[in-house]
Tab-separated table of C-alpha atoms and ligand atoms in Angstrom:
chain	number	residue	atom	x	y	z
A	1	UNK	CA	26.595	5.061	9.808
A	2	UNK	CA	26.913	1.355	9.359
A	3	UNK	CA	30.443	0.538	8.813
A	4	UNK	CA	31.270	-0.748	5.344
A	5	UNK	CA	30.527	-4.401	4.940
A	6	UNK	CA	32.218	-4.778	2.035
A	7	UNK	CA	35.941	-3.908	3.449
A	8	UNK	CA	34.747	-6.552	6.203
A	9	UNK	CA	37.448	-9.713	6.780
A	10	UNK	CA	35.967	-12.932	6.161
A	11	UNK	CA	36.289	-13.166	10.276
A	12	UNK	CA	34.180	-9.774	10.335
A	13	UNK	CA	31.600	-11.242	7.980
A	14	UNK	CA	31.107	-14.187	9.931
A	15	UNK	CA	30.152	-12.223	12.945
A	16	UNK	CA	28.618	-9.774	12.037
A	17	UNK	CA	26.412	-12.994	10.167
A	18	UNK	CA	26.021	-14.618	13.649
A	19	UNK	CA	24.811	-11.154	14.805
A	20	UNK	CA	22.221	-10.662	11.725
A	21	UNK	CA	21.328	-14.763	12.334
A	22	UNK	CA	20.029	-13.974	15.916
A	23	UNK	CA	18.086	-10.559	14.974
A	24	UNK	CA	16.828	-11.981	12.183
A	25	UNK	CA	15.337	-14.916	13.920
A	26	UNK	CA	13.833	-12.931	16.561
A	27	UNK	CA	11.878	-10.828	13.834
A	28	UNK	CA	11.015	-14.379	12.576
A	29	UNK	CA	9.785	-15.800	16.411
A	30	UNK	CA	7.589	-12.301	16.485
A	31	UNK	CA	5.237	-14.300	13.900
A	32	UNK	CA	4.730	-10.920	12.228
A	33	UNK	CA	2.268	-10.557	9.166
A	34	UNK	CA	3.097	-7.363	7.604
A	35	UNK	CA	1.999	-5.969	3.669
A	36	UNK	CA	4.230	-3.335	1.910
A	37	UNK	CA	3.305	-4.896	-1.611
A	38	UNK	CA	1.240	-2.743	-3.107
A	39	UNK	CA	0.992	1.346	-2.841
A	40	UNK	CA	-2.473	1.482	-0.727
A	41	UNK	CA	-3.794	4.024	1.482
A	42	UNK	CA	-4.585	2.715	5.079
A	43	UNK	CA	-8.027	2.216	6.502
A	44	UNK	CA	-7.187	5.908	8.526
A	45	UNK	CA	-6.160	7.332	4.846
A	46	UNK	CA	-9.919	6.309	3.819
A	47	UNK	CA	-11.826	7.787	6.366
A	48	UNK	CA	-9.874	11.156	5.497
A	49	UNK	CA	-12.526	10.808	2.306
A	50	UNK	CA	-15.306	9.220	3.836
A	51	UNK	CA	-17.596	12.406	3.602
A	52	UNK	CA	-17.338	11.855	-0.038
A	53	UNK	CA	-20.330	9.014	0.825
A	54	UNK	CA	-22.665	11.359	2.289
A	55	UNK	CA	-22.995	13.324	-1.216
A	56	UNK	CA	-25.306	12.635	-3.006
A	57	UNK	CA	-29.017	13.898	-0.882
A	58	UNK	CA	-29.519	15.691	-4.762
A	59	UNK	CA	-28.321	14.054	-7.322
A	60	UNK	CA	-28.836	16.975	-10.905
A	61	UNK	CA	-25.432	18.165	-11.489
A	62	UNK	CA	-24.525	21.379	-12.164
A	63	UNK	CA	-26.009	21.564	-15.783
A	64	UNK	CA	-29.227	20.167	-14.738
A	65	UNK	CA	-28.867	16.550	-15.599
A	66	UNK	CA	-29.863	13.554	-13.544
A	67	UNK	CA	-26.817	11.253	-12.557
A	68	UNK	CA	-29.104	8.483	-11.870
A	69	UNK	CA	-29.474	7.845	-15.824
A	70	UNK	CA	-27.545	7.389	-18.636
A	71	UNK	CA	-25.616	9.633	-20.653
A	72	UNK	CA	-22.538	11.957	-20.656
A	73	UNK	CA	-20.597	10.375	-21.960
A	74	UNK	CA	-17.185	13.351	-21.457
A	75	UNK	CA	-17.916	13.182	-18.444
A	76	UNK	CA	-20.285	15.738	-15.921
A	77	UNK	CA	-19.179	19.522	-16.464
A	78	UNK	CA	-18.227	20.267	-12.798
A	79	UNK	CA	-15.438	17.057	-12.794
A	80	UNK	CA	-14.101	18.347	-16.350
A	81	UNK	CA	-14.322	22.309	-14.886
A	82	UNK	CA	-12.434	20.634	-11.634
A	83	UNK	CA	-9.616	18.616	-13.373
A	84	UNK	CA	-8.879	21.087	-15.645
A	85	UNK	CA	-8.341	24.137	-13.265
A	86	UNK	CA	-6.316	21.667	-11.165
A	87	UNK	CA	-3.791	19.981	-13.891
A	88	UNK	CA	-4.379	22.973	-15.977
A	89	UNK	CA	-5.668	20.670	-19.007
A	90	UNK	CA	-8.508	23.089	-21.500
A	91	UNK	CA	-11.912	21.401	-20.479
A	92	UNK	CA	-12.081	20.611	-24.264
A	93	UNK	CA	-9.531	17.736	-24.185
A	94	UNK	CA	-10.690	16.038	-20.862
A	95	UNK	CA	-13.118	12.943	-20.907
A	96	UNK	CA	-14.198	11.933	-17.595
A	97	UNK	CA	-14.562	8.390	-17.064
A	98	UNK	CA	-15.201	5.752	-14.393
A	99	UNK	CA	-12.901	4.685	-11.373
A	100	UNK	CA	-9.489	3.763	-12.961
A	101	UNK	CA	-7.574	5.007	-14.948
A	102	UNK	CA	-5.318	2.149	-15.318
A	103	UNK	CA	-8.687	1.220	-17.417
A	104	UNK	CA	-8.437	3.819	-19.377
A	105	UNK	CA	-4.745	3.117	-20.474
A	106	UNK	CA	-5.339	-0.245	-21.553
A	107	UNK	CA	-8.097	0.853	-23.429
A	108	UNK	CA	-5.922	3.590	-25.163
A	109	UNK	CA	-3.106	0.532	-25.945
A	110	UNK	CA	-5.941	-1.366	-27.369
A	111	UNK	CA	-7.445	1.240	-29.108
A	112	UNK	CA	-4.488	2.253	-30.337
A	113	UNK	CA	-3.585	-1.955	-31.506
A	114	UNK	CA	-7.129	-2.558	-33.064
A	115	UNK	CA	-7.957	0.208	-35.236
A	116	UNK	CA	-4.754	2.404	-35.560
A	117	UNK	CA	-4.733	6.647	-35.520
A	118	UNK	CA	-5.040	9.093	-37.963
A	119	UNK	CA	-5.216	6.434	-40.585
A	120	UNK	CA	-2.211	4.739	-39.941
A	121	UNK	CA	-1.851	1.064	-39.756
A	122	UNK	CA	-3.517	-0.599	-36.783
A	123	UNK	CA	-0.302	-2.426	-34.579
A	124	UNK	CA	-1.726	-5.259	-34.892
A	125	UNK	CA	-1.313	-5.914	-37.969
A	126	UNK	CA	2.589	-4.541	-38.117
A	127	UNK	CA	5.201	-7.140	-37.268
A	128	UNK	CA	6.482	-5.505	-34.652
A	129	UNK	CA	5.738	-2.992	-32.378
A	130	UNK	CA	7.952	-2.096	-29.857
A	131	UNK	CA	7.528	0.270	-26.127
A	132	UNK	CA	10.111	2.376	-24.322
A	133	UNK	CA	9.686	1.541	-20.608
A	134	UNK	CA	11.363	4.151	-18.285
A	135	UNK	CA	12.667	1.054	-15.686
A	136	UNK	CA	12.169	0.514	-12.758
A	137	UNK	CA	8.477	1.347	-13.574
A	138	UNK	CA	4.717	0.796	-12.792
A	139	UNK	CA	4.733	-2.906	-12.525
A	140	UNK	CA	1.189	-2.775	-14.384
A	141	UNK	CA	1.804	-0.517	-17.328
A	142	UNK	CA	4.388	-3.278	-18.646
A	143	UNK	CA	1.431	-5.828	-17.327
A	144	UNK	CA	-0.587	-3.850	-20.358
A	145	UNK	CA	2.471	-4.315	-22.849
A	146	UNK	CA	3.235	-7.891	-22.218
A	147	UNK	CA	-0.438	-8.687	-22.289
A	148	UNK	CA	-0.825	-7.890	-26.078
A	149	UNK	CA	2.258	-8.615	-26.982
A	150	UNK	CA	4.402	-5.572	-27.469
A	151	UNK	CA	8.011	-5.320	-26.803
A	152	UNK	CA	9.468	-4.007	-23.993
A	153	UNK	CA	13.015	-2.029	-24.517
A	154	UNK	CA	13.571	-0.858	-20.848
A	155	UNK	CA	15.143	3.082	-20.340
A	156	UNK	CA	17.147	3.860	-17.797
A	157	UNK	CA	15.838	6.435	-15.237
A	158	UNK	CA	17.680	9.728	-13.667
A	159	UNK	CA	17.174	12.447	-11.720
A	160	UNK	CA	15.621	14.120	-14.521
A	161	UNK	CA	13.138	11.331	-15.974
A	162	UNK	CA	14.258	8.916	-18.390
A	163	UNK	CA	17.787	8.662	-20.163
A	164	UNK	CA	16.627	10.739	-22.670
A	165	UNK	CA	19.811	11.021	-25.017
A	166	UNK	CA	18.886	6.983	-25.370
A	167	UNK	CA	15.006	7.974	-25.712
A	168	UNK	CA	15.634	10.243	-28.466
A	169	UNK	CA	18.255	7.810	-30.610
A	170	UNK	CA	16.205	4.737	-30.226
A	171	UNK	CA	12.986	6.511	-31.273
A	172	UNK	CA	15.010	7.969	-34.024
A	173	UNK	CA	15.894	4.763	-35.731
A	174	UNK	CA	13.347	2.858	-35.230
A	175	UNK	CA	9.610	3.046	-36.665
A	176	UNK	CA	8.717	0.309	-34.597
A	177	UNK	CA	8.821	2.038	-31.005
A	178	UNK	CA	5.278	3.410	-30.994
A	179	UNK	CA	5.856	5.286	-27.242
A	180	UNK	CA	6.764	5.505	-24.306
A	181	UNK	CA	5.683	5.449	-20.691
A	182	UNK	CA	5.856	7.905	-18.207
A	183	UNK	CA	4.639	9.101	-14.798
A	184	UNK	CA	6.000	12.090	-14.998
A	185	UNK	CA	5.798	13.448	-11.558
A	186	UNK	CA	6.756	11.450	-8.298
A	187	UNK	CA	7.242	8.437	-10.209
A	188	UNK	CA	6.221	5.175	-9.291
A	189	UNK	CA	8.655	3.911	-7.512
A	190	UNK	CA	11.708	6.022	-7.452
A	191	UNK	CA	9.891	9.126	-6.901
A	192	UNK	CA	11.491	10.882	-10.401
A	193	UNK	CA	9.975	14.310	-11.269
A	194	UNK	CA	10.853	15.091	-14.997
A	195	UNK	CA	12.531	18.814	-15.060
A	196	UNK	CA	11.515	20.509	-18.012
A	197	UNK	CA	14.103	19.862	-20.679
A	198	UNK	CA	12.833	16.483	-19.813
A	199	UNK	CA	9.663	17.442	-21.211
A	200	UNK	CA	10.592	19.704	-24.012
A	201	UNK	CA	13.268	16.672	-25.616
A	202	UNK	CA	9.857	14.552	-24.874
A	203	UNK	CA	7.483	16.795	-26.826
A	204	UNK	CA	10.254	18.197	-29.338
A	205	UNK	CA	11.833	14.553	-30.426
A	206	UNK	CA	12.095	13.393	-33.853
A	207	UNK	CA	10.186	10.117	-34.236
A	208	UNK	CA	10.107	7.433	-36.750
A	209	UNK	CA	6.707	6.324	-35.842
A	210	UNK	CA	4.092	8.825	-37.291
A	211	UNK	CA	1.854	7.414	-34.968
A	212	UNK	CA	4.206	8.019	-31.809
A	213	UNK	CA	2.312	8.062	-28.501
A	214	UNK	CA	3.455	9.342	-24.886
A	215	UNK	CA	1.211	8.140	-22.286
A	216	UNK	CA	1.594	9.873	-19.818
A	217	UNK	CA	0.309	8.927	-16.510
A	218	UNK	CA	0.028	12.035	-14.075
A	219	UNK	CA	-1.072	9.354	-11.157
A	220	UNK	CA	1.122	11.517	-8.786
A	221	UNK	CA	0.009	14.742	-9.951
A	222	UNK	CA	-1.113	16.642	-6.527
A	223	UNK	CA	0.938	14.079	-4.184
A	224	UNK	CA	2.973	16.421	-3.165
A	225	UNK	CA	4.832	15.703	0.765
A	226	UNK	CA	7.261	17.690	1.794
A	227	UNK	CA	7.786	20.211	-1.012
A	228	UNK	CA	5.935	20.492	-4.018
A	229	UNK	CA	7.586	19.713	-7.431
A	230	UNK	CA	6.098	21.388	-10.255
A	231	UNK	CA	6.045	19.470	-14.182
A	232	UNK	CA	6.207	21.668	-17.158
A	233	UNK	CA	2.415	21.641	-19.047
A	234	UNK	CA	2.763	19.070	-21.709
A	235	UNK	CA	0.216	20.066	-23.795
A	236	UNK	CA	2.022	23.408	-24.341
A	237	UNK	CA	5.583	21.844	-25.142
A	238	UNK	CA	3.767	19.217	-27.658
A	239	UNK	CA	1.725	21.803	-29.475
A	240	UNK	CA	4.402	24.386	-29.622
A	241	UNK	CA	6.676	21.199	-31.055
A	242	UNK	CA	3.939	21.237	-33.634
A	243	UNK	CA	2.786	17.534	-32.155
A	244	UNK	CA	-0.193	18.214	-30.938
A	245	UNK	CA	-1.081	14.364	-31.024
A	246	UNK	CA	1.613	12.963	-29.169
A	247	UNK	CA	0.352	12.810	-25.559
A	248	UNK	CA	-2.331	10.419	-23.992
A	249	UNK	CA	-2.939	11.996	-20.277
A	250	UNK	CA	-4.832	9.776	-17.339
A	251	UNK	CA	-5.374	10.990	-14.350
A	252	UNK	CA	-7.190	9.118	-11.613
A	253	UNK	CA	-8.425	10.222	-7.819
A	254	UNK	CA	-7.494	6.712	-6.750
A	255	UNK	CA	-4.717	8.186	-4.158
A	256	UNK	CA	-6.735	10.670	-3.639
A	257	UNK	CA	-10.279	9.883	-2.608
A	258	UNK	CA	-10.604	6.285	-2.602
A	259	UNK	CA	-8.934	3.782	-5.105
A	260	UNK	CA	-11.395	1.648	-5.554
A	261	UNK	CA	-14.430	4.356	-6.043
A	262	UNK	CA	-12.109	7.118	-7.592
A	263	UNK	CA	-12.562	8.758	-10.566
A	264	UNK	CA	-10.471	8.732	-13.483
A	265	UNK	CA	-9.452	10.598	-17.034
A	266	UNK	CA	-8.030	10.600	-19.795
A	267	UNK	CA	-7.308	14.177	-22.070
A	268	UNK	CA	-5.801	14.321	-25.327
A	269	UNK	CA	-6.128	16.912	-28.746
A	270	UNK	CA	-9.411	17.343	-30.305
A	271	UNK	CA	-8.389	14.980	-32.856
A	272	UNK	CA	-7.235	12.210	-30.718
A	273	UNK	CA	-10.850	13.357	-28.788
A	274	UNK	CA	-12.928	12.069	-31.821
A	275	UNK	CA	-10.622	8.660	-32.154
A	276	UNK	CA	-11.633	7.874	-28.421
A	277	UNK	CA	-15.156	9.136	-28.371
A	278	UNK	CA	-16.444	7.050	-31.344
A	279	UNK	CA	-14.654	4.044	-29.785
A	280	UNK	CA	-16.192	4.531	-26.089
A	281	UNK	CA	-19.462	6.089	-27.064
A	282	UNK	CA	-19.726	1.957	-28.489
A	283	UNK	CA	-17.812	0.851	-25.519
A	284	UNK	CA	-20.945	2.539	-22.774
A	285	UNK	CA	-23.103	4.922	-22.931
A	286	UNK	CA	-21.445	6.669	-19.550
A	287	UNK	CA	-19.626	6.400	-16.638
A	288	UNK	CA	-20.830	6.322	-13.250
A	289	UNK	CA	-21.471	10.184	-13.347
A	290	UNK	CA	-23.514	9.280	-9.301
A	291	UNK	CA	-19.336	8.803	-8.028
A	292	UNK	CA	-18.126	11.854	-10.624
A	293	UNK	CA	-20.683	14.366	-8.501
A	294	UNK	CA	-20.137	12.827	-4.731
A	295	UNK	CA	-16.541	13.129	-5.681
A	296	UNK	CA	-16.199	17.293	-6.810
A	297	UNK	CA	-19.098	17.513	-4.272
A	298	UNK	CA	-16.710	16.777	-1.766
A	299	UNK	CA	-13.613	18.358	-3.689
A	300	UNK	CA	-14.949	21.050	-4.853
A	301	UNK	CA	-12.601	22.781	-6.519
A	302	UNK	CA	-8.866	22.886	-7.312
A	303	UNK	CA	-8.021	24.420	-4.149
A	304	UNK	CA	-10.045	22.515	-2.406
A	305	UNK	CA	-8.370	19.334	-3.519
A	306	UNK	CA	-4.710	20.864	-2.620
A	307	UNK	CA	-6.499	21.203	0.773
A	308	UNK	CA	-7.174	17.127	0.902
A	309	UNK	CA	-4.162	16.735	-0.282
A	310	UNK	CA	-2.250	18.486	2.495
A	311	UNK	CA	-4.118	16.353	4.895
A	312	UNK	CA	-3.280	13.075	3.477
A	313	UNK	CA	0.723	14.700	3.149
A	314	UNK	CA	0.100	15.130	6.951
A	315	UNK	CA	-0.283	11.574	7.010
A	316	UNK	CA	1.738	9.896	4.946
A	317	UNK	CA	4.834	11.935	5.655
A	318	UNK	CA	5.314	10.625	9.994
A	319	UNK	CA	5.635	6.922	7.525
A	320	UNK	CA	8.303	8.512	4.795
A	321	UNK	CA	10.042	9.714	7.564
A	322	UNK	CA	10.513	6.081	9.652
A	323	UNK	CA	11.151	4.694	5.787
A	324	UNK	CA	14.033	6.959	4.842
A	325	UNK	CA	15.430	7.535	8.933
A	326	UNK	CA	15.390	3.838	9.076
A	327	UNK	CA	17.254	3.897	5.744
A	328	UNK	CA	19.238	6.169	6.968
A	329	UNK	CA	20.283	5.327	10.562
A	330	UNK	CA	20.524	0.575	9.476
A	331	UNK	CA	22.587	0.985	6.218
A	332	UNK	CA	23.600	4.584	5.262
A	333	UNK	CA	27.792	4.207	5.174
A	334	UNK	CA	27.234	0.233	4.825
A	335	UNK	CA	27.769	0.007	1.071
A	336	UNK	CA	24.911	-1.837	0.878
A	337	UNK	CA	22.026	0.118	-0.179
A	338	UNK	CA	21.031	3.173	-1.798
A	339	UNK	CA	17.731	4.468	-1.882
A	340	UNK	CA	15.690	7.613	-3.540
A	341	UNK	CA	14.571	10.691	-1.205
A	342	UNK	CA	11.066	11.796	-3.031
A	343	UNK	CA	10.149	14.568	-2.178
A	344	UNK	CA	6.151	13.563	-3.205
A	345	UNK	CA	4.022	10.037	-4.543
A	346	UNK	CA	3.646	6.810	-2.905
A	347	UNK	CA	7.118	4.769	-2.721
A	348	UNK	CA	10.579	4.503	-1.895
A	349	UNK	CA	13.408	2.500	-4.135
A	350	UNK	CA	16.157	0.925	-3.079
A	351	UNK	CA	18.275	-0.436	-4.533
A	352	UNK	CA	20.913	-3.698	-2.768
A	353	UNK	CA	23.655	-5.117	-3.789
A	354	UNK	CA	23.958	-6.438	-7.551
A	355	UNK	CA	22.325	-10.267	-7.120
A	356	UNK	CA	20.109	-9.617	-3.801
A	357	UNK	CA	16.759	-8.320	-4.071
A	358	UNK	CA	15.219	-11.767	-4.731
A	359	UNK	CA	17.133	-12.413	-1.560
A	360	UNK	CA	16.202	-9.704	0.164
A	361	UNK	CA	12.225	-10.335	-0.480
A	362	UNK	CA	12.347	-13.854	-0.094
A	363	UNK	CA	13.712	-13.392	3.684
A	364	UNK	CA	11.569	-10.437	4.662
A	365	UNK	CA	8.637	-13.251	3.450
A	366	UNK	CA	9.698	-15.551	5.998
A	367	UNK	CA	9.721	-13.584	8.525
A	368	UNK	CA	6.604	-12.118	7.786
A	369	UNK	CA	6.689	-8.919	5.534
A	370	UNK	CA	5.715	-8.957	2.305
A	371	UNK	CA	7.632	-6.920	0.089
A	372	UNK	CA	6.704	-5.999	-3.579
A	373	UNK	CA	8.086	-9.031	-5.788
A	374	UNK	CA	11.708	-8.098	-6.954
A	375	UNK	CA	12.285	-7.263	-10.615
A	376	UNK	CA	8.570	-6.130	-10.705
A	377	UNK	CA	9.267	-2.472	-11.745
A	378	UNK	CA	11.296	-3.903	-14.900
A	379	UNK	CA	9.752	-5.077	-18.226
A	380	UNK	CA	8.688	-8.751	-18.048
A	381	UNK	CA	9.560	-8.589	-14.316
A	382	UNK	CA	13.478	-9.001	-14.676
A	383	UNK	CA	15.516	-6.234	-12.917
A	384	UNK	CA	18.891	-6.851	-14.768
A	385	UNK	CA	20.325	-6.317	-11.856
A	386	UNK	CA	18.516	-8.054	-9.579
A	387	UNK	CA	18.815	-4.961	-7.300
A	388	UNK	CA	15.752	-3.237	-7.116
A	389	UNK	CA	13.230	-3.412	-4.091
A	390	UNK	CA	9.988	-0.874	-4.133
A	391	UNK	CA	9.189	-0.175	-0.554
A	392	UNK	CA	5.665	1.113	-0.349
A	393	UNK	CA	5.055	2.558	3.281
A	394	UNK	CA	1.139	3.663	3.388
A	395	UNK	CA	-0.680	0.569	4.094
A	396	UNK	CA	0.881	-0.559	7.263
A	397	UNK	CA	0.060	1.753	10.835
A	398	UNK	CA	3.398	3.718	11.905
A	399	UNK	CA	4.300	0.754	14.099
A	400	UNK	CA	3.748	-1.500	11.817
A	401	UNK	CA	6.083	0.429	9.605
A	402	UNK	CA	8.975	0.931	12.181
A	403	UNK	CA	9.370	-3.065	12.852
A	404	UNK	CA	9.198	-4.151	8.559
A	405	UNK	CA	11.610	-0.865	7.836
A	406	UNK	CA	14.102	-3.019	11.079
A	407	UNK	CA	13.605	-5.893	10.058
A	408	UNK	CA	13.862	-5.509	6.202
A	409	UNK	CA	16.655	-3.440	6.599
A	410	UNK	CA	18.268	-6.407	8.838
A	411	UNK	CA	17.380	-8.797	5.066
A	412	UNK	CA	19.461	-6.349	3.294
A	413	UNK	CA	22.268	-7.028	5.702
A	414	UNK	CA	22.039	-10.386	5.793
A	415	UNK	CA	21.644	-10.774	2.204
A	416	UNK	CA	24.720	-8.243	0.957
A	417	UNK	CA	27.045	-10.029	3.928
A	418	UNK	CA	25.756	-13.418	2.604
A	419	UNK	CA	26.724	-12.545	-0.984
A	420	UNK	CA	30.041	-11.502	0.154
A	421	UNK	CA	31.143	-14.645	2.457
A	422	UNK	CA	30.342	-16.460	-0.693
A	423	UNK	CA	32.943	-14.508	-3.036
A	424	UNK	CA	35.624	-14.656	-0.550
B	1	PMP	N1	-0.612	4.730	-12.630
B	1	PMP	C1	0.399	4.796	-11.515
B	1	PMP	C2	1.432	5.438	-11.515
B	1	PMP	C3	0.430	3.702	-10.564
B	1	PMP	O1	1.225	3.688	-9.204
B	1	PMP	C4	-1.529	3.013	-10.129
B	1	PMP	C5	-1.502	2.888	-9.103
B	1	PMP	N2	-0.722	1.898	-7.926
B	1	PMP	C6	-2.213	3.285	-11.075
B	1	PMP	C7	-1.625	4.672	-12.308
B	1	PMP	C8	-3.451	3.112	-10.931
B	1	PMP	O2	-4.296	4.079	-10.840
B	1	PMP	P1	-6.032	3.439	-11.197
B	1	PMP	O3	-6.388	3.372	-9.659
B	1	PMP	O4	-6.515	4.594	-11.516
B	1	PMP	O5	-6.320	2.650	-12.042
């Protein structure tokens, strides 16, 4: 336990600062070059999936199709079956695409923007289109909105998902609000798992916009590290509530196999899939079936994916332990930070004192540790309190991570002490 810095006198703070300056200079002298900015797997994690590279001696799919050739817009049957079993989604609802779910999300947003859905006005023709953005959230979701000029409305996150009182109120009042971004399991960056009640309320809420869509990005749906969180079936909840077309569900194996050569899917109701197929069939004759085939041959079935995820969890757990233990040892009781303790996923989210996040990231950068930019997890990159920092522990080795986390904690303390000294 550290001492509560906010209770220190000016003299004590100055003493503290001198010690921190000395420690910080020590790190600068080490010429570190570490990257904790993006949620990328490390080389050793990627190696665990290498057998996928040798799975194509035979390239005929289970229904006798030559995977080298054109065709198969919806994906090969064995891939659709595997994801159906893994995620509990009807096979008929799934289209398996290329290597990126972000790409599928961008296309989905573009289709709604350009063509509209269900006979409603295409969003591009409306005077304003708004999206709810639970924040902190995934920066690339927000960039999709920014790219299309869709106005983003931040919604605070709670430990059960977005603040649903606020969501319900906003969507009931404003028909320009056309959707919401959701990362329902081990959210990026906080690791929040949506409760059953949150799923039910999202599915059933009354929306002023008849073409309201939930972008359900289950990117970390099978990424349990400490314990498994269960997620309620959003399709079942939407159907039960009489809103069967409300959800566009996305998933990929980017963080299961290879981020550069994984397999992504979009799933939705029959009505939505009909529209998606119509436009997708103009866009492409078919996605990379060889990649789908080798991925499925390696993962085999839903149990094979779970087995593989246990391997990855064993690789990632020590890294999460390092992050959480170092934060606890260095910052608990200082009053300078609070952080999430995710049970899975790829990130830990740290809140430092208001007005200090940019300073912490800059200090770390000057000492050779690259962190995700402060504010990146908020719409327009604007963290209203300049306090949130995303820690992405997966890429560095354990030794590098330990060092980077110690430096990070020194930077948090230094920025916090500097801020207090300014105000005293
Ligand atoms: N969604 C979330 C929440 C993510 O964190 C990421 C990867 N960082 C993605 C989507 C990207 O997925 P893909 O590689 O399938 O495009």
